[in-house]
Short mmCIF file of C-alpha atoms in Angstrom, two decimals:
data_model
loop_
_atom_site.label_atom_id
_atom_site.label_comp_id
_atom_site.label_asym_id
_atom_site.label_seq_id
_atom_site.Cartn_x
_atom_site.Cartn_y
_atom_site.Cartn_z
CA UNK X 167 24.05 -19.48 -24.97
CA UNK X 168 20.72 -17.79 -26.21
CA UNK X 169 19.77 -15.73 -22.62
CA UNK X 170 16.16 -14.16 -23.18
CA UNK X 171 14.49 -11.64 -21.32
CA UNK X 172 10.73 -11.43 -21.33
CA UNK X 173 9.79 -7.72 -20.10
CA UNK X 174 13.41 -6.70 -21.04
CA UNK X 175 12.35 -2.88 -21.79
CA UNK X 176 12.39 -2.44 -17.94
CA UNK X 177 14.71 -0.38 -16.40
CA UNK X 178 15.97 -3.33 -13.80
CA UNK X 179 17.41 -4.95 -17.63
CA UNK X 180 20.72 -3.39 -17.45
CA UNK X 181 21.64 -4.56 -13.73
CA UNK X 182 21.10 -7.72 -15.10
CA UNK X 183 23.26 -7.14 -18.37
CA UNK X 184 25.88 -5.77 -15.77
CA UNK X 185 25.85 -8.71 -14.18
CA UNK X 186 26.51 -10.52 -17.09
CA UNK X 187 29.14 -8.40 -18.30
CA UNK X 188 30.82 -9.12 -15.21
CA UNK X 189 30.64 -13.14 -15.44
CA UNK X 190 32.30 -13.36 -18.58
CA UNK X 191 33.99 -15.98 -17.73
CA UNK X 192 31.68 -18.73 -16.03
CA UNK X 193 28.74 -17.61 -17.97
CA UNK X 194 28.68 -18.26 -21.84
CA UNK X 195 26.60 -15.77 -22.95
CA UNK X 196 26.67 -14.67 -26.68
CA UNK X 197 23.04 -13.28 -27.29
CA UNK X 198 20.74 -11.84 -25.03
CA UNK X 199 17.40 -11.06 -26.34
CA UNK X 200 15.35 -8.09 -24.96
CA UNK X 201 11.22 -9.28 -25.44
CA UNK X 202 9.14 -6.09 -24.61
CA UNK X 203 5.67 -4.94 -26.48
CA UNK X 204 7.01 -1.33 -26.04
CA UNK X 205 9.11 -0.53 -29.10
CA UNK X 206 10.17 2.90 -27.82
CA UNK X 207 11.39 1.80 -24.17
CA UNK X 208 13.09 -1.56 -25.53
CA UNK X 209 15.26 0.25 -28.18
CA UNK X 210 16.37 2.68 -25.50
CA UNK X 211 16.93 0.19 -22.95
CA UNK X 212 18.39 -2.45 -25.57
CA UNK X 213 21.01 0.11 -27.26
CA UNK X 214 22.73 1.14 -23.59
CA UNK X 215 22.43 -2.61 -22.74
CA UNK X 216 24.87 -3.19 -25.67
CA UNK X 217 26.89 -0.03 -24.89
CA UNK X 218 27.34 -1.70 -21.64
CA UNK X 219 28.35 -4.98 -22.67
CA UNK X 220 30.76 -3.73 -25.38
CA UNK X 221 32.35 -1.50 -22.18
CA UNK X 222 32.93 -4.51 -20.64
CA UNK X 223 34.93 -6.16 -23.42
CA UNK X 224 31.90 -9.16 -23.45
CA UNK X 225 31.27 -10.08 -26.85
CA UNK X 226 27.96 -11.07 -26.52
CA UNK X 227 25.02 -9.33 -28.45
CA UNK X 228 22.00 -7.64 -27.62
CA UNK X 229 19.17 -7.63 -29.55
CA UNK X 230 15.54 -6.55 -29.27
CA UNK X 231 12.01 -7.75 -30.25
CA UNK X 232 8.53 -6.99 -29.84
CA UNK X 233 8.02 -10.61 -31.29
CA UNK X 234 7.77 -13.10 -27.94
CA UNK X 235 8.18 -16.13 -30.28
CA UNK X 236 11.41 -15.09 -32.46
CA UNK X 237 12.73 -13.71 -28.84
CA UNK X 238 12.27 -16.82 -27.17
CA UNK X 239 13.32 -19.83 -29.83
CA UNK X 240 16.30 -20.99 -29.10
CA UNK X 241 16.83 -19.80 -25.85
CA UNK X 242 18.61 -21.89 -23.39
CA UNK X 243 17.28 -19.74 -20.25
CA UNK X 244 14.11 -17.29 -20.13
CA UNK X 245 13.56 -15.08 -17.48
CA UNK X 246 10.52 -13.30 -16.31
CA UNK X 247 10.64 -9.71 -15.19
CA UNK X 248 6.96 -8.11 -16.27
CA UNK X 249 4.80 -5.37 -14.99
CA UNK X 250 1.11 -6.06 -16.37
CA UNK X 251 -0.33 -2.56 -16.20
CA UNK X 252 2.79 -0.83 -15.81
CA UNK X 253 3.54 1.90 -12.83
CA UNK X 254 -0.07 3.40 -13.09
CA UNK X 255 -1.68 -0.40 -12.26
CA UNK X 256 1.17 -0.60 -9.44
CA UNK X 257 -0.23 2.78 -8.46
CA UNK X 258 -3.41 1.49 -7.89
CA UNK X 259 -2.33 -1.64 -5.81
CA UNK X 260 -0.97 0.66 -3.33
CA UNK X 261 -3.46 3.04 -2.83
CA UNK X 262 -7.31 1.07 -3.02
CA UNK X 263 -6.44 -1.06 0.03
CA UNK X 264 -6.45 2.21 2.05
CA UNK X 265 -10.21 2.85 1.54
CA UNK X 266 -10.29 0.12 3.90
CA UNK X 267 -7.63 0.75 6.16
CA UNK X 268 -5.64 -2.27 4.87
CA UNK X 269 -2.10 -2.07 3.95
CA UNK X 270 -1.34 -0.41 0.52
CA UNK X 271 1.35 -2.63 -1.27
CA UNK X 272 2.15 -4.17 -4.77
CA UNK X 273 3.57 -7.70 -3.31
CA UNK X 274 0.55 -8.83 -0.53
CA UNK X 275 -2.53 -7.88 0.48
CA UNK X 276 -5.43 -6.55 -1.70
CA UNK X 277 -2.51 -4.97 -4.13
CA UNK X 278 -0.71 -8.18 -4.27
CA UNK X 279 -3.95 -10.09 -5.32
CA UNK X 280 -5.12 -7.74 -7.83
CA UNK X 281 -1.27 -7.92 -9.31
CA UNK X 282 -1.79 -11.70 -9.30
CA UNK X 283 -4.95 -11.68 -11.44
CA UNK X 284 -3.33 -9.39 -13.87
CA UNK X 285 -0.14 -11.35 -14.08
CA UNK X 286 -0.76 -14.66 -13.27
CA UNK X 287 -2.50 -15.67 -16.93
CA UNK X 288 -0.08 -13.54 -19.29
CA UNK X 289 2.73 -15.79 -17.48
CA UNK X 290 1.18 -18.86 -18.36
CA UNK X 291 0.28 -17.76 -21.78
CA UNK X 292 4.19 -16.52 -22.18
CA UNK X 293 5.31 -20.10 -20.34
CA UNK X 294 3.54 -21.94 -22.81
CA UNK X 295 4.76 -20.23 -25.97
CA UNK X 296 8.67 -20.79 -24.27
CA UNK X 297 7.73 -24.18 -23.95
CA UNK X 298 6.37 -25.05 -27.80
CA UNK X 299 9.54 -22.69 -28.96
CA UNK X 300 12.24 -23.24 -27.14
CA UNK X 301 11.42 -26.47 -25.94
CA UNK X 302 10.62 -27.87 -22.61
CA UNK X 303 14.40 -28.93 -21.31
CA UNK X 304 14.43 -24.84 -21.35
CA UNK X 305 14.15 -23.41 -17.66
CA UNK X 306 12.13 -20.14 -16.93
CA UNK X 307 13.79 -17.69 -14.43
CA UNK X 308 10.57 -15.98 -12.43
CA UNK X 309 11.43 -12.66 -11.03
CA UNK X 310 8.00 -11.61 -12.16
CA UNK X 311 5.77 -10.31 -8.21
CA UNK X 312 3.86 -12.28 -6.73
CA UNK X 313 7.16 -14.30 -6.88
CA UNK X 314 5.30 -17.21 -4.89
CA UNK X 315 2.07 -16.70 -6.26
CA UNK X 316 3.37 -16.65 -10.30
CA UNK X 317 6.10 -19.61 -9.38
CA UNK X 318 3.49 -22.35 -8.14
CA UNK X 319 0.98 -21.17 -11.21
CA UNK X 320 4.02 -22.21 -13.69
CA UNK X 321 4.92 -25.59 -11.68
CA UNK X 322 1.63 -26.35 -11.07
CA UNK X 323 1.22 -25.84 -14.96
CA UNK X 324 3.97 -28.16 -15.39
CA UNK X 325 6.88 -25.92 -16.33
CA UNK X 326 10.25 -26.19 -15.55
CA UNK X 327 10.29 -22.85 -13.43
CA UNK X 328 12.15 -21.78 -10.20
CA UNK X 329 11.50 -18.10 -8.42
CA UNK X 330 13.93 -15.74 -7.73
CA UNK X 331 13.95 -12.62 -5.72
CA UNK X 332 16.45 -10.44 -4.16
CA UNK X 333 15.67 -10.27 -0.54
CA UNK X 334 18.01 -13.10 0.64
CA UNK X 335 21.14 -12.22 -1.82
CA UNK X 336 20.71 -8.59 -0.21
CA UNK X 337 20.41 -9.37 3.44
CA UNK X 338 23.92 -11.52 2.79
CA UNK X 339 25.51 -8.78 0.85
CA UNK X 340 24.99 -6.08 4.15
CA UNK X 341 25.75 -8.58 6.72
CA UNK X 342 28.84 -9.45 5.49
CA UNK X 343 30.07 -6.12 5.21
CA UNK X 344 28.68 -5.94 9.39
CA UNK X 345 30.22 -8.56 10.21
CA UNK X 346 33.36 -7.93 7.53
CA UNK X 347 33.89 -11.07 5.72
CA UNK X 348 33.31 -11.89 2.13
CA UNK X 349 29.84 -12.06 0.89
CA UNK X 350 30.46 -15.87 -0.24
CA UNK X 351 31.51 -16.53 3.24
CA UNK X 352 27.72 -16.14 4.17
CA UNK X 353 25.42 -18.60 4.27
CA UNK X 354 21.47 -18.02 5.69
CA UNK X 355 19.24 -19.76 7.56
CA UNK X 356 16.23 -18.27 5.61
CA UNK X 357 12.90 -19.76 5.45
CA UNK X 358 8.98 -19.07 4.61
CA UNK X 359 7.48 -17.84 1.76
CA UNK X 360 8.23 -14.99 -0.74
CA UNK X 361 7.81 -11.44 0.97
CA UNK X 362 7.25 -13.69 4.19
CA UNK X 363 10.64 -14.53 5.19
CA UNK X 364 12.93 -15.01 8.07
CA UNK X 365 16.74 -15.10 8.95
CA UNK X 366 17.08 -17.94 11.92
CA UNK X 367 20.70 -18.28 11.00
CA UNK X 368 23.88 -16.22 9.43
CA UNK X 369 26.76 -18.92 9.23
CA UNK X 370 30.18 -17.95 8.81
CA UNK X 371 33.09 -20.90 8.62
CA UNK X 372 29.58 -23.42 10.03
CA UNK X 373 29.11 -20.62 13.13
CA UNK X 374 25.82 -19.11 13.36
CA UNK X 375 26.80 -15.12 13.87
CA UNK X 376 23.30 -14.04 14.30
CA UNK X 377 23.78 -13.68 18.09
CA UNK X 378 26.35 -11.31 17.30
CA UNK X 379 24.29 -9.88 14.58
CA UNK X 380 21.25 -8.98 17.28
CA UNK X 381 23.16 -8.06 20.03
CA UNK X 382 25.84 -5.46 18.57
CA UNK X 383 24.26 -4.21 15.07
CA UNK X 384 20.71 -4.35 16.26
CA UNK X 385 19.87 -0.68 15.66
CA UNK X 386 21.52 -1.22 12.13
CA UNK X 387 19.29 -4.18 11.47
CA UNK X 388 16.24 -1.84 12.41
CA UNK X 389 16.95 0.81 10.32
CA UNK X 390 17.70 -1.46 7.74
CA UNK X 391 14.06 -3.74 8.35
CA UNK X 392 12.04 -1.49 9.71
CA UNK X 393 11.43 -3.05 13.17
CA UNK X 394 12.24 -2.87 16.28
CA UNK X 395 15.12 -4.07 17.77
CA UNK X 396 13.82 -5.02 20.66
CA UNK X 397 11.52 -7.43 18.74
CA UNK X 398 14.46 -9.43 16.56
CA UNK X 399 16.22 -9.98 20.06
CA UNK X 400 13.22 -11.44 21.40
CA UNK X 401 12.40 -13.46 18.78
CA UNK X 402 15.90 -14.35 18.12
CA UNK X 403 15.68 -13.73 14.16
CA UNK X 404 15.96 -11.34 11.16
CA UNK X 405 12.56 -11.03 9.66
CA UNK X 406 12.62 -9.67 6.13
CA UNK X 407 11.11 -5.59 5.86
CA UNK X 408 8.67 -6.99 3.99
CA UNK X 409 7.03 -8.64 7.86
CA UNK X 410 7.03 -4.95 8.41
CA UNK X 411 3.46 -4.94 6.60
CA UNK X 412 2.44 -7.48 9.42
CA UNK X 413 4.13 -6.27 12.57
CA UNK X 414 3.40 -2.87 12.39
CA UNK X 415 0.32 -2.82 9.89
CA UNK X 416 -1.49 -0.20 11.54
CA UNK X 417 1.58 2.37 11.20
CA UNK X 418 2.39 1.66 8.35
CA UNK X 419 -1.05 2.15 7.03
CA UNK X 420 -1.23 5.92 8.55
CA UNK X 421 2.37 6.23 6.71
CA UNK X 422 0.83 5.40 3.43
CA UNK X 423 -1.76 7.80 3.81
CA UNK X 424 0.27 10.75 3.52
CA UNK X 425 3.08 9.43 1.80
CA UNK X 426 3.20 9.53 -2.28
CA UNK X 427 2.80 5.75 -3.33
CA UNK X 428 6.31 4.03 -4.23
CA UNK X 429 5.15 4.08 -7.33
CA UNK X 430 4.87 7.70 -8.26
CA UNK X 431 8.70 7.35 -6.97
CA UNK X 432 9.58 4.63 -9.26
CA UNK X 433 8.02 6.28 -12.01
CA UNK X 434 9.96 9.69 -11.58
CA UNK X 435 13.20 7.36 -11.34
CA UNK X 436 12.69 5.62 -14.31
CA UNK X 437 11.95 8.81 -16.51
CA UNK X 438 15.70 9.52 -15.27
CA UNK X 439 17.60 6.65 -15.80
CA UNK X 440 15.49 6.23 -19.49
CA UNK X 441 16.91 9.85 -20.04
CA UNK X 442 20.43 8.55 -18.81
CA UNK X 443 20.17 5.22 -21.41
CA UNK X 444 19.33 7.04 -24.07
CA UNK X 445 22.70 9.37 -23.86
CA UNK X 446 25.08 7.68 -26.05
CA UNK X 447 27.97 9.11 -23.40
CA UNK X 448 27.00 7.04 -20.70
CA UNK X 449 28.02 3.37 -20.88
CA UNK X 450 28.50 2.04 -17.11
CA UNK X 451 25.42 1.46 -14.68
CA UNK X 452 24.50 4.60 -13.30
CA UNK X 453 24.53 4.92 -9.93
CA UNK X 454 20.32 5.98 -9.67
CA UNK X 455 19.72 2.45 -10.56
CA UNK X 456 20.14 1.64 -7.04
CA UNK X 457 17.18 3.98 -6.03
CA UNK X 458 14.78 1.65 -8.14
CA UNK X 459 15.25 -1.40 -6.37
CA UNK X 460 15.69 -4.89 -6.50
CA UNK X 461 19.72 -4.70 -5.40
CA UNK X 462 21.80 -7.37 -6.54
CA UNK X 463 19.24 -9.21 -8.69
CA UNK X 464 21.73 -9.24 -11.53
CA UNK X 465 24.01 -11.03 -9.27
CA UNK X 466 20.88 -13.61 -7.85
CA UNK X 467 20.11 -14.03 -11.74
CA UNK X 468 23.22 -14.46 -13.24
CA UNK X 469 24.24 -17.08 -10.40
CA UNK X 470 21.10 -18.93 -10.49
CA UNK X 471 21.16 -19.51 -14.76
CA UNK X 472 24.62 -20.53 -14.51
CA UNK X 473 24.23 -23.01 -12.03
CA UNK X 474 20.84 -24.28 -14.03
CA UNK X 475 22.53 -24.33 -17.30
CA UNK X 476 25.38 -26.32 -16.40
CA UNK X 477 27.45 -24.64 -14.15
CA UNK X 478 29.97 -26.30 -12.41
CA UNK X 479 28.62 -28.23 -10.55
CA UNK X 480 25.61 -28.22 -7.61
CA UNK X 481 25.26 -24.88 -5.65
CA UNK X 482 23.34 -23.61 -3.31
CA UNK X 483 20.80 -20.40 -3.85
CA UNK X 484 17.84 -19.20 -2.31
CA UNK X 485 15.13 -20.02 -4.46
CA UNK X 486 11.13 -20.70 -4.70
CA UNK X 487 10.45 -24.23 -5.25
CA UNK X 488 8.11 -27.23 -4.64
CA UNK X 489 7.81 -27.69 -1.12
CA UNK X 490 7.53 -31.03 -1.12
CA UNK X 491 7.84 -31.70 2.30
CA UNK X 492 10.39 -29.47 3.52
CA UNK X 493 7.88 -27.28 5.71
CA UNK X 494 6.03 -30.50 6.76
CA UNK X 495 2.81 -28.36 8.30
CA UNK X 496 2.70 -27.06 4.25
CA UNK X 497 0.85 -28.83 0.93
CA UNK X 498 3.85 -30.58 -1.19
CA UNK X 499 2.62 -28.87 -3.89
CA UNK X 500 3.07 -25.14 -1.74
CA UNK X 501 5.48 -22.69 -3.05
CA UNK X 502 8.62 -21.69 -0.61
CA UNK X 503 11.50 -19.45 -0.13
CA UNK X 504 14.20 -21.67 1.13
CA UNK X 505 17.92 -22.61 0.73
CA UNK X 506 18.53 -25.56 -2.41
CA UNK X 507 21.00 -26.83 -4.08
CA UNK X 508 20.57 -26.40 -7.77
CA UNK X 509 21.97 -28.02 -10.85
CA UNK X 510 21.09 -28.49 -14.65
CA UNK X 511 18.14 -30.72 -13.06
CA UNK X 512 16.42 -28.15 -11.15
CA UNK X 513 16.44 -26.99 -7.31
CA UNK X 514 16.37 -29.24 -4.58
CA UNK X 515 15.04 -27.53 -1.10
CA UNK X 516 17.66 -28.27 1.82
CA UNK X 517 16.65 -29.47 4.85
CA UNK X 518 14.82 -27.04 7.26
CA UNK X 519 14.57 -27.12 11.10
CA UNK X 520 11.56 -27.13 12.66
CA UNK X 521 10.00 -23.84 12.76
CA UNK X 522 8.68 -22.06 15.50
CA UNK X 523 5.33 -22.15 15.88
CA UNK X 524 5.04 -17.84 15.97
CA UNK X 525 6.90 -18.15 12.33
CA UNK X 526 5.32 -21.27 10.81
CA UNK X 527 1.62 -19.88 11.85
CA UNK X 528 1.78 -16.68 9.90
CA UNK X 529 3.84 -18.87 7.02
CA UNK X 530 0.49 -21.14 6.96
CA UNK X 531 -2.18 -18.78 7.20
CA UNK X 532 -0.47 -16.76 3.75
CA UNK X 533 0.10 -20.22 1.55
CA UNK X 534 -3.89 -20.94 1.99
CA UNK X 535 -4.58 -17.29 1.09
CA UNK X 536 -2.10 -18.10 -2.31
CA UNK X 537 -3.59 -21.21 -3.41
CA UNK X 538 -7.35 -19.07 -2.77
CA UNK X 539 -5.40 -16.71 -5.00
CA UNK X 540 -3.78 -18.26 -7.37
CA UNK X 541 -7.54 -20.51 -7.88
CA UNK X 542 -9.13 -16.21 -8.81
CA UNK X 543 -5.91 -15.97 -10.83
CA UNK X 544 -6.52 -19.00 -13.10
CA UNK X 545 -10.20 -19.24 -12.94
CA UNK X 546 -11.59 -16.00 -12.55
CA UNK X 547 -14.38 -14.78 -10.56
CA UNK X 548 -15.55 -12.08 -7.98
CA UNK X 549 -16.24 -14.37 -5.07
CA UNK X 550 -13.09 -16.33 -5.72
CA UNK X 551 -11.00 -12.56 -4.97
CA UNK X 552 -13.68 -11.84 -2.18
CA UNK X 553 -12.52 -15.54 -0.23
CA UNK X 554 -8.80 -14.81 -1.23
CA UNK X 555 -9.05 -11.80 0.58
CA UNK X 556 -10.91 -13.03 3.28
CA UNK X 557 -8.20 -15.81 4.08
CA UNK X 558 -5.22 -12.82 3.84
CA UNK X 559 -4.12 -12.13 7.62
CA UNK X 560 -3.75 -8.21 6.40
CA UNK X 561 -7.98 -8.60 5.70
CA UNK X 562 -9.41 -11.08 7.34
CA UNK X 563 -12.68 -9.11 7.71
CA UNK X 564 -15.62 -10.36 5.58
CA UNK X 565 -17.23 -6.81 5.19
CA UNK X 566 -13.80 -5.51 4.28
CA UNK X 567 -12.57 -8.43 1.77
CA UNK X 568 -16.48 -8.10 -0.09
CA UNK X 569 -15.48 -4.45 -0.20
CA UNK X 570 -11.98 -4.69 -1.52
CA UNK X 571 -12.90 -7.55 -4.17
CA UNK X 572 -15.85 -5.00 -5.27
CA UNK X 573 -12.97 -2.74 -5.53
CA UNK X 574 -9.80 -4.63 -7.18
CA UNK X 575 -12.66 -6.13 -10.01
CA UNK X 576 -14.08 -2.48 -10.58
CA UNK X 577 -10.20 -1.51 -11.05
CA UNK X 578 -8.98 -4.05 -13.27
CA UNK X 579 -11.77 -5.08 -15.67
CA UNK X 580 -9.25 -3.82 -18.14
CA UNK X 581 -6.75 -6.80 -17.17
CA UNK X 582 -9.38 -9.53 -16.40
CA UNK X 583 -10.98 -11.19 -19.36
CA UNK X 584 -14.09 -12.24 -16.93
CA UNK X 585 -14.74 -9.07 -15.02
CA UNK X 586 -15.50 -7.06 -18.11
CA UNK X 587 -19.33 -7.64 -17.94
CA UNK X 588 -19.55 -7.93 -14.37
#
């Protein structure tokens, strides 16, 4: 199997060549292709990737390319993991919202949007060239933020896409180890939208544990989200830290004012761990990977391509997929965050109980802000961002969103093909 990654000179690459390295067995890998416009980064990242593998006893190859089309013919599984702009646009996202008092992030909100536009049309560009090359029986892997945003743009494009992020896969990881049983032994009762997701269930052996969860290892679970205790009890779930950005918006807000942006942190943790790839001594994962985020994506990755490639049969991930009537009070063609069972045919959303109306409000109110967005992303235009932001629950003002569209265009002309002469 051809595995190609496009954006593979990041410094997440090697968790996910770990991963590999460490499914030798149930996943046939014998190339992986690194795609990355930056020469320099790629060979650093690509040579360590093989040092890895090679540690590991896997056979497979690495090999590295500049060239999207030679990386991706062939390929039986693509998977996106970009960064249009790099750390300094993700620097940017974070820190214009807070001329207007609005939240500061790279995911939602103003800095979510303005990653959107950027991202949104290279992925569909990229999508299209996987689909002439590799052919269209190939499935694209979208780890690529706005998860939800960049996941309905490629199915509503007609690709064979499903989303993937971390969130879920991490929240089973730590509350296995609370509740001390095997990860596997976990399932979740986790629904919404990406970056807008709750835990209503964790089932061990068909019990629901969560009442256990909330009553003896709530102070854990709010160190670990980043809300009150007090608040999961009484609403009876797990919401993800990302709800933290809703919750407590104006806290967080006078936080982000004084704190360095998370991405002046990234960036100072990925000048380490490139130092660290490029010493020819070092061939495991080093432990400062785990300061730059998205834990056990190599595991959520490697899991999902197997089971879409062939696998062994249906199994059941948390993925972003058609809705398609599984949130009935949601647009089929709505992107969500739900349990499915996948196979070599795609993901299938599991049934979903009927959501409360405190959770299924907020989950609303963000999917018509994404289709406003994902209409600026694919069409262009300042008043398009202006009534994107205007429909986001963390704007909502029409003063402020006119502002912060005047704001996110003046930013990004760079990025947006139709802004440059506006």
């Amino acid at each position: 199997m051809k595995l190609t990654v496009v954006g593979g000179g990041s410094t997440y690459t090697p968790e996910l060549v770990d991963g590999i390295a460490g499914r030798r067995t149930s996943l046939a890998v014998d190339e992986i292709v690194l795609v990355d416009p930056d020469a320099e980064r790629l060979a650093v990242v690509g040579a360590f990737a093989q040092r890895l593998l090679a540690h590991a006893g896997h056979p497979a190859r690495v090999t590295t390319t500049t060239d999207l089309e030679r990386g991706v013919e062939g390929a039986s599984a693509v998977l996106l993991q970009l960064r249009v702009g790099g750390q300094a646009a993700r620097a940017q996202d974070e820190t214009f919202p807070l001329v207007c008092d609005c939240v500061g992030q790279e995911t939602t909100g103003a800095g979510g949007l303005a990653k959107a536009l950027r991202t949104v049309p290279v992925v569909l560009d990229v999508a299209e060239r996987v689909r002439a090359l590799a052919g269209e029986d190939t499935w694209i892997v979208n780890f690529t933020n706005p998860v939800g945003i960049v996941t309905r743009a490629l199915l509503q494009a007609g690709h064979r896409a499903v989303g993937l992020c971390n969130v879920a896969i991490t929240f089973q990881r730590w509350t296995s180890a609370l509740l001390g049983v095997a990860p596997d032994a976990v399932t979740l009762g986790h629904v919404g939208l990406n970056h807008l997701t709750w835990e209503r269930g964790v089932f061990v052996d068909g019990v629901d544990r969560l009442p256990e969860l909330l009553e003896h290892h709530g102070e854990a679970l709010s160190a670990h989200i980043g809300l009150p205790a007090s608040l999961m009890r009484r609403m009876g779930v797990v919401p993800s830290y990302y709800l933290k950005y809703f919750y407590e918006h104006d806290a967080v807000v006078k936080k982000q004012k004084t704190d360095p942006p998370r991405a002046e942190v990234v960036a100072g943790v990925e000048k380490e761990l490139l130092d660290l790839y490029s010493d020819v001594n070092v061939v495991t994962k080093p432990e400062q990977l785990g300061q730059r985020g998205g834990a056990y994506y190599s595991e959520a990755a490697v899991q999902l391509v197997h089971a879409l490639t062939g696998g062994t049969g249906a199994e059941q991930h948390v993925v972003n997929v058609r809705n398609n009537g599984t949130l009935p009070f949601l647009p089929h063609d709505a992107v969500v965050e739900v349990p499915a069972t996948v196979t070599a045919d795609g993901a299938t959303p599991l049934p979903v109980d009927s959501v409360e109306p405190a959770i299924a409000g907020l989950i609303a109110h963000v999917t018509a802000y994404e289709h406003l967005a994902l209409e600026a992303a694919v069409h262009g235009g300042r008043d398009r961002v202006a009534d994107a932001l205007l429909a986001h629950p963390l704007v909502g003002q029409h003063a402020i969103a006119d502002r912060l569209a005047d704001e996110l265009v003046a930013r990004n002309r760079d990025f947006l093909p139709w802004a440059k002469g506006a």
